[in-house]
C-alpha atoms as one frame of an Amber mdcrd trajectory, in Angstrom:
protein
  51.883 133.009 292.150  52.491 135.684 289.201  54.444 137.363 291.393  56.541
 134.537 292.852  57.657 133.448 289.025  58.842 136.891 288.231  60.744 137.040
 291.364  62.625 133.583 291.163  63.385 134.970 287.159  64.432 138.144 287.777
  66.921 136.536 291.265  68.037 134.106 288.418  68.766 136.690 285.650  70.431
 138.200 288.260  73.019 135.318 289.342  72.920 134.264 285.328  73.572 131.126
 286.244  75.818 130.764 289.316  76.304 128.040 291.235  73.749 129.083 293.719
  71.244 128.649 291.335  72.419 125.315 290.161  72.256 124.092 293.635  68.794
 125.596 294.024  67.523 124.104 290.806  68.995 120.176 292.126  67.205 121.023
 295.382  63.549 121.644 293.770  64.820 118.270 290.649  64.760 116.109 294.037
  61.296 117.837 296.070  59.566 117.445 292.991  57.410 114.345 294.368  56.637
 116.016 297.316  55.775 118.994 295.269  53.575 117.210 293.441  51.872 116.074
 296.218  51.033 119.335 297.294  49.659 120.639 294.101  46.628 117.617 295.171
  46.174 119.521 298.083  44.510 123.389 297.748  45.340 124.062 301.745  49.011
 123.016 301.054  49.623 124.820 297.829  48.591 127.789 299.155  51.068 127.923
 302.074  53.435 126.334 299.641  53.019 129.055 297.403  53.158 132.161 299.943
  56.239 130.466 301.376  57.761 130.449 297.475  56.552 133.954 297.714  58.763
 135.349 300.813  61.000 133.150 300.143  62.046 134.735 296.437  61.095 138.112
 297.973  63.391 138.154 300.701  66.244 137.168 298.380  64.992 139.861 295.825
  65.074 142.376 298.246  68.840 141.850 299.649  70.539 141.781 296.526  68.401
 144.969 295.501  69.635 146.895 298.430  73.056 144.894 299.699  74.166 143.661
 296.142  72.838 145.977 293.695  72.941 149.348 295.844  69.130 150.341 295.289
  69.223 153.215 298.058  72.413 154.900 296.321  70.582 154.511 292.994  67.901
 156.832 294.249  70.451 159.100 295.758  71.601 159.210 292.352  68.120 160.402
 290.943  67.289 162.685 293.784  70.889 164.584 292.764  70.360 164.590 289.506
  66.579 164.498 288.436  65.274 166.459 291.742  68.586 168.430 291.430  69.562
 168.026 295.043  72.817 169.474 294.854  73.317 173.376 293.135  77.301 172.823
 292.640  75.849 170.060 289.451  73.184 172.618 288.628  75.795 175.508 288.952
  78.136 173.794 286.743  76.165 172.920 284.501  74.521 175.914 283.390  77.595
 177.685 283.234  79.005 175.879 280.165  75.566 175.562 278.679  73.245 178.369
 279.120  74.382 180.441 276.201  73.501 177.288 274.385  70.029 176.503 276.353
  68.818 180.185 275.425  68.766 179.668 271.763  65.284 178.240 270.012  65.187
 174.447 269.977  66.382 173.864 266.459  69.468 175.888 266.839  70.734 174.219
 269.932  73.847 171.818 269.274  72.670 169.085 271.465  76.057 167.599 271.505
  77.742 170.128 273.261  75.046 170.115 275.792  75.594 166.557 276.386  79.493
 167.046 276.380  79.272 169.594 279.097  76.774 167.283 281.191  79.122 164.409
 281.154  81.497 166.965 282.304  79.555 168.235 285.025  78.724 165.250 286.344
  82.529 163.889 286.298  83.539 167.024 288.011  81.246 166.489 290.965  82.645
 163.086 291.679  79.573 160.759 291.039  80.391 157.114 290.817  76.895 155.501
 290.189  76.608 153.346 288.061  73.771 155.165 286.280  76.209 158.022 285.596
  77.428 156.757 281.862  73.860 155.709 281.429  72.527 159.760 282.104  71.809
 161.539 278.771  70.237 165.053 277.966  67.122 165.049 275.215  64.981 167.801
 274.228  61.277 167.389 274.194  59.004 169.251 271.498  56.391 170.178 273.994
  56.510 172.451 276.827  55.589 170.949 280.236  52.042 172.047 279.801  51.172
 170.526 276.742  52.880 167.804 277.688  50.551 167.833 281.128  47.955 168.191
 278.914  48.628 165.324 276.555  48.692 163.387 279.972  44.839 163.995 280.614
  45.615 165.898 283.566  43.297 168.776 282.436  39.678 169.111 281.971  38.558
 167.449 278.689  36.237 170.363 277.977  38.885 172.998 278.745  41.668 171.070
 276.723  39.188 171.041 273.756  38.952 174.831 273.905  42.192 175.410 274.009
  42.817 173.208 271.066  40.195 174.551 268.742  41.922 178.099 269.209  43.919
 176.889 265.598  47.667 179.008 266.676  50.844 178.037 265.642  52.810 176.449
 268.064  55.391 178.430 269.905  58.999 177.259 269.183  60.391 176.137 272.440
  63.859 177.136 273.700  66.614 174.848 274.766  65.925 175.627 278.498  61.940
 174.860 278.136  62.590 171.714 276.152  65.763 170.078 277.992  64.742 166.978
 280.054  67.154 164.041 281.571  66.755 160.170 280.316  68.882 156.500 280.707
  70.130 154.830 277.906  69.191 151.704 279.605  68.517 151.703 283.400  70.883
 148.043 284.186  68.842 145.068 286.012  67.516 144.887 288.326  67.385 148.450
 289.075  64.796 148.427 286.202  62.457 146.816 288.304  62.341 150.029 290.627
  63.379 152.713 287.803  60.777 151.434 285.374  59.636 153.709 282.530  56.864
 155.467 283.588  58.310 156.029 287.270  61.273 157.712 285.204  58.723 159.776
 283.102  57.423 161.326 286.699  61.144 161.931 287.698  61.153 163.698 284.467
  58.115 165.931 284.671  59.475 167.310 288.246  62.679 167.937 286.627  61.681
 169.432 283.535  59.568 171.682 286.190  62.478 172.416 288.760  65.143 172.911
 286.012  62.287 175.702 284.688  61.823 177.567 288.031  65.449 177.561 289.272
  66.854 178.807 285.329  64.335 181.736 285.971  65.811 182.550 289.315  69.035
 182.315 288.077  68.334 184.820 285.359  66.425 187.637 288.275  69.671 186.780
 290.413  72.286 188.004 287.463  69.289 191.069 287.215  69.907 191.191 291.010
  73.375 191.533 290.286  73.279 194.163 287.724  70.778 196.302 289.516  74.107
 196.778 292.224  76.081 199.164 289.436  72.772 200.843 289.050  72.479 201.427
 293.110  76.252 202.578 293.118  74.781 205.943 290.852  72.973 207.745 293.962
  71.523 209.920 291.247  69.303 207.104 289.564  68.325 205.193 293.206  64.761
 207.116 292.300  64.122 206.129 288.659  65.056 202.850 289.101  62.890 202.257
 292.600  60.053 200.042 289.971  62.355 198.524 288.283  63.758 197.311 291.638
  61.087 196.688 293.313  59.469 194.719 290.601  62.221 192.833 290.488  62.268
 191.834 294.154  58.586 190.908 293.787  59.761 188.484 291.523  62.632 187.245
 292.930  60.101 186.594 296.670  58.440 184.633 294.001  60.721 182.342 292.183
  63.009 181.865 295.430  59.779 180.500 297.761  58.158 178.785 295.114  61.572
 176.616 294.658  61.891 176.580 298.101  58.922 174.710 298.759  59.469 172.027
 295.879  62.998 171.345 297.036  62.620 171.321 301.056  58.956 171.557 301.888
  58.214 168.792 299.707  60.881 166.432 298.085  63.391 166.834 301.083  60.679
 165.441 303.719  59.497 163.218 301.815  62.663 161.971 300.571  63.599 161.309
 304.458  60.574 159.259 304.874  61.808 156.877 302.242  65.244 156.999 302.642
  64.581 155.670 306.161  62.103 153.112 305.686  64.231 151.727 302.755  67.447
 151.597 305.880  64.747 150.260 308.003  64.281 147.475 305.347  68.276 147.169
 304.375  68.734 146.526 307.937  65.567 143.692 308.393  66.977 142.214 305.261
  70.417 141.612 306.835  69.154 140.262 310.094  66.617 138.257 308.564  69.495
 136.740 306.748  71.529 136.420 309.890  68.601 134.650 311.786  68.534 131.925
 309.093  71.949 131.621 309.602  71.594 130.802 313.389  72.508 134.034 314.418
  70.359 135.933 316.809  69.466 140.005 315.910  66.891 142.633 316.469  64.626
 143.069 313.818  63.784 146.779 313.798  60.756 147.917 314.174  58.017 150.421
 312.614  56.558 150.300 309.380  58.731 149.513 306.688  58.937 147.861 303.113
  59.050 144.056 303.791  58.816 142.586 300.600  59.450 143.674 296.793  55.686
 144.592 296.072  56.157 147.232 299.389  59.363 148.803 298.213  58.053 149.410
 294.626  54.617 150.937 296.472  55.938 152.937 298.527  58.414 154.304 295.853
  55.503 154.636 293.541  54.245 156.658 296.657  56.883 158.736 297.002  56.947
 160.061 293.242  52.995 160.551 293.224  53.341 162.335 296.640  56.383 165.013
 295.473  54.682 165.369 291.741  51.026 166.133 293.555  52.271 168.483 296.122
  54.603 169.841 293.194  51.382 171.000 291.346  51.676 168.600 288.519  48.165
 167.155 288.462  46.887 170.944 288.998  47.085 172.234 285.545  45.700 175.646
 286.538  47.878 176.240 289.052  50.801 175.152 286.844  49.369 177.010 283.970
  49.896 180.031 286.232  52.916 179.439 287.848  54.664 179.116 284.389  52.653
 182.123 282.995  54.492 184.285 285.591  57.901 182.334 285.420  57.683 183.343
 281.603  57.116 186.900 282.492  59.959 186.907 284.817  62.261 185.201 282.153
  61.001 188.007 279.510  61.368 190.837 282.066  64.899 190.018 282.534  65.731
 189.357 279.119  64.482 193.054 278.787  66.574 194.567 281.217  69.488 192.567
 280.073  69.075 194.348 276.390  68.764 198.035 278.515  72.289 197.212 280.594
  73.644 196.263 277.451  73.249 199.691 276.370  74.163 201.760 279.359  77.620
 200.446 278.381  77.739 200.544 282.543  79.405 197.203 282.436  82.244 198.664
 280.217  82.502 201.306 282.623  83.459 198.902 285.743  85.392 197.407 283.491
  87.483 200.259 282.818  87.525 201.627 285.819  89.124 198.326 287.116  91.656
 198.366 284.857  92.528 201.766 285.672  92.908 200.747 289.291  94.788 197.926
 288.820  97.265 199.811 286.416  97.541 202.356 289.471  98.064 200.023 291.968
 101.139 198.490 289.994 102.936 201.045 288.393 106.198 202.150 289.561 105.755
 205.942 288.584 103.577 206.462 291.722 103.779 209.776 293.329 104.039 209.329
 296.878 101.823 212.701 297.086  98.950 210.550 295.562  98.732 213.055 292.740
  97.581 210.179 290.679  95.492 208.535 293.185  93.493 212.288 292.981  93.531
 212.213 289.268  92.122 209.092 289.156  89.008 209.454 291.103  88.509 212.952
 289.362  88.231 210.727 285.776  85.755 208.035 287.448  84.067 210.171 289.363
  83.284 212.348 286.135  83.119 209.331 283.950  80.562 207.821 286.397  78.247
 211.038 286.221  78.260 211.214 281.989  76.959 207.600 282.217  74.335 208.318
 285.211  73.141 211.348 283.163  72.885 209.081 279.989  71.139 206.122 282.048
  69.227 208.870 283.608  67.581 209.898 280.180  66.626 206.295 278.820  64.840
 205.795 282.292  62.901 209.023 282.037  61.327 208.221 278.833  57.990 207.148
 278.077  58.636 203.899 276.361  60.959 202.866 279.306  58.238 203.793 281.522
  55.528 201.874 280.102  57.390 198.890 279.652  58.153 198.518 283.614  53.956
 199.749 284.273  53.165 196.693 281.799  55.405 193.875 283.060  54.337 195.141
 286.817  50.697 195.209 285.185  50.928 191.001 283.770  53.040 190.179 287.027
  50.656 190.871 289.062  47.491 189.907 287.283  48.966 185.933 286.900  50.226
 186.819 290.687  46.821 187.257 291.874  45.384 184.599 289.527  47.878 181.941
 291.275  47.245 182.884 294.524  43.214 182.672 294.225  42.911 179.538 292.780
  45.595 178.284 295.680  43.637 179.697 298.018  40.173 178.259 296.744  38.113
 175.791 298.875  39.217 173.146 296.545  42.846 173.542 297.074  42.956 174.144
 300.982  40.593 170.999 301.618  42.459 169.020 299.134  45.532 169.806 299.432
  46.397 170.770 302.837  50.108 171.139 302.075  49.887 174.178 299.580  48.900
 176.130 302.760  52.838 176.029 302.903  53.599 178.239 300.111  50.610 180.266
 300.556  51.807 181.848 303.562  55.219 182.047 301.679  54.158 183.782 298.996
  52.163 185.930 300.681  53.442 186.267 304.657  52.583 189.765 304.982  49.180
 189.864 303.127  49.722 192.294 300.756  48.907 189.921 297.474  45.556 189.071
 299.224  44.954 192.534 299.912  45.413 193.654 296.137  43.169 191.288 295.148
  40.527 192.692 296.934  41.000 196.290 296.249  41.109 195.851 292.223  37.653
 193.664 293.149
């Protein structure tokens, strides 16, 4: 009965009034003797009631889907929330993450949310939660805030606490989350608060992992000048391999949050929710004296069913997305973090190799070769020019060559390798403990990802 009133309210707050509802209200003004009747009777009320029930659920459920476009809603949150789509995520972070690296209370927030309304304008969205989408910046990381959750052990969480340190200050990229202004009715109903705090957590933690592998991709990118200097392939084989160990990392761990879990589960919703768009119409049609084929399979029927099994599908992506699993999180981000400040590192070493300034140079060169009009047809020039880059190229190898030959260089690659692999090997025990394979049967998944060939098991057991 609870549920039948809030129903019939929120179809009327809906129609505010219409005429439909003024002929729905003179229908019940002139059954109200029988209704009274019925209320005598506890058999009849009960059927009266669970008729009310379907009745104001049915009519719920078609205007969410038909009139009030539910299923494009959650396209809408999948894009932006789950990040769905890397032309958005692209986009964005290329007018904002000079911004996003600075510590939180240096960040202009505005701009951020400038260049977010312009992101999402350039890729065409026309939801109408798109004016609604703003950017806010949390003051805990996604682990405290896990923690603040109760998600951890009491008696750990205690421990932790008692340890007395100052807070680390958070940077823009740690602290950025996604929020509505106001989510319109009656997509509320569906997009309620604490189902948009879950969307938020698994952003806050996808946003994380794929800004990491965008930084080891621009390393990845780098490294390529490096490889062009045949002379320093040797002195830079750890940094490169360290970096692909990373880079295995990042790029399976995001591939398994964005296609072995949200994408299949997303399906799964996506087409009972079609399954139920489509019953809602026919059901419609039948009352209507039109004959259709209801479809068949299990499928949302009513408005308590669609906001279950949407409440499903967000505890389903945020459990097999490690959020309850605070150790496992702990540990992911602890080697995330070391990938973030290994590249930062090697970004400050390019930096002063000058090697960038070198292509540059040497491009301009070219191009000034290519286009001038005192070419020699001999190529005289075309000689003279590869003489300068070639010997241009061999000063800066030779200077490169030095700074990765010395012992500070050296131990700072042997100590990142060193951390890497310790929270490496700390992640992969604890998601390959008895608890987590019983459990959680899907983190088998990226277990064999992470480690296909063995060779992260098989470290584990030689340092043991």
């Amino acid at each position: 009965a609870h549920s039948t009133g809030k129903f019939w309210r929120a179809i009327h707050c809906c129609r505010d009034g219409t005429a439909a509802s003024v002929e729905e209200r003179r229908k019940k003004k002139e059954s109200s003797e029988e209704d009274a009747k019925v209320l005598l009777n506890p058999r009849k009320l009960s059927r009266f009631i669970d008729r009310a029930y379907h009745e104001a659920s049915d009519t719920l459920l078609h205007m969410l889907l038909n009139e009030y476009g539910l299923l494009s809603s959650l396209r809408f949150m999948k894009k932006y929330f789950l990040l769905d789509q890397g032309d958005f995520f692209v986009d964005f972070l290329d007018g904002t993450e000079d911004e996003l690296h600075k510590e939180l209370p240096n960040v202009l927030q505005g701009r951020v949310q400038n260049w977010l309304s312009t992101s999402i304008a350039r890729t065409s969205e026309s939801s109408h939660l798109a004016s609604a989408l703003r950017c806010t910046f949390q003051n805990k990381s996604l682990r405290d805030t896990l923690d603040d959750l109760g998600r951890r052990n009491p008696r750990k969480s205690s421990h932790k606490k008692s340890g007395g340190h100052r807070q680390k200050v958070l940077a823009g990229f740690e602290a950025i989350a996604f929020e509505f202004k106001s989510v319109p009715f009656p997509t509320s109903l569906v997009l309620s608060h604490s189902q948009l705090r879950i969307y938020q957590l698994i952003f806050r933690l996808i946003f994380f992992a794929k800004y990491v592998e965008r930084q080891l991709v621009g390393m990845w990118s780098d490294h390529q000048l490096l490889k062009a200097m045949t002379s320093l392939r040797s002195a830079c084989s750890p940094t490169f391999s360290l970096r692909r160990r990373m880079l295995h990392f990042i790029q399976n761990f995001v591939y398994y949050m964005k296609f072995d879990v949200i994408e299949p589960n997303w399906r799964e919703l996506e087409s009972k929710l079609n399954a139920t768009k489509e019953y809602c119409s026919n059901k419609k049609s039948a009352n209507n004296g039109k004959s259709n084929t209801m479809p068949n399979g299990q499928f949302p029927r009513t408005v308590d069913d669609l906001l279950h099994e949407h409440n499903q599908f967000l505890l389903r992506i945020s459990n097999q997305c490690l959020l309850p699993n605070y150790d496992l999180i702990e540990r992911a981000s602890k080697i995330m973090t070391t990938c973030l400040l290994f590249s930062t590192q090697i970004k400050r070493f390019m930096e002063t190799t000058k090697v960038h300034e070198l292509q540059e140079k040497t491009r301009l060169e070219r191009s000034k070769l290519r286009y001038s009009e005192k070419k020699s047809k001999n190529g005289e020039q075309e000689l003279e020019f590869r003489a300068n880059r070639e010997k241009s190229t061999r000063r800066c190898s030779d200077r490169i060559l030095r700074e990765l030959s010395t012992e500070t260089y050296r131990h700072m690659i042997t100590r990142f390798d060193e951390v890497f692999s310790a929270h490496l090997a700390e992640f992969m025990k604890n998601l390959n403990s008895d608890f987590g394979q019983k459990s959680n049967a899907h983190l088998t998944n990226l277990s064999m990802q992470l480690d296909y060939n063995g060779f992260v098991t098989s470290s584990i057991h030689e340092k043991e």
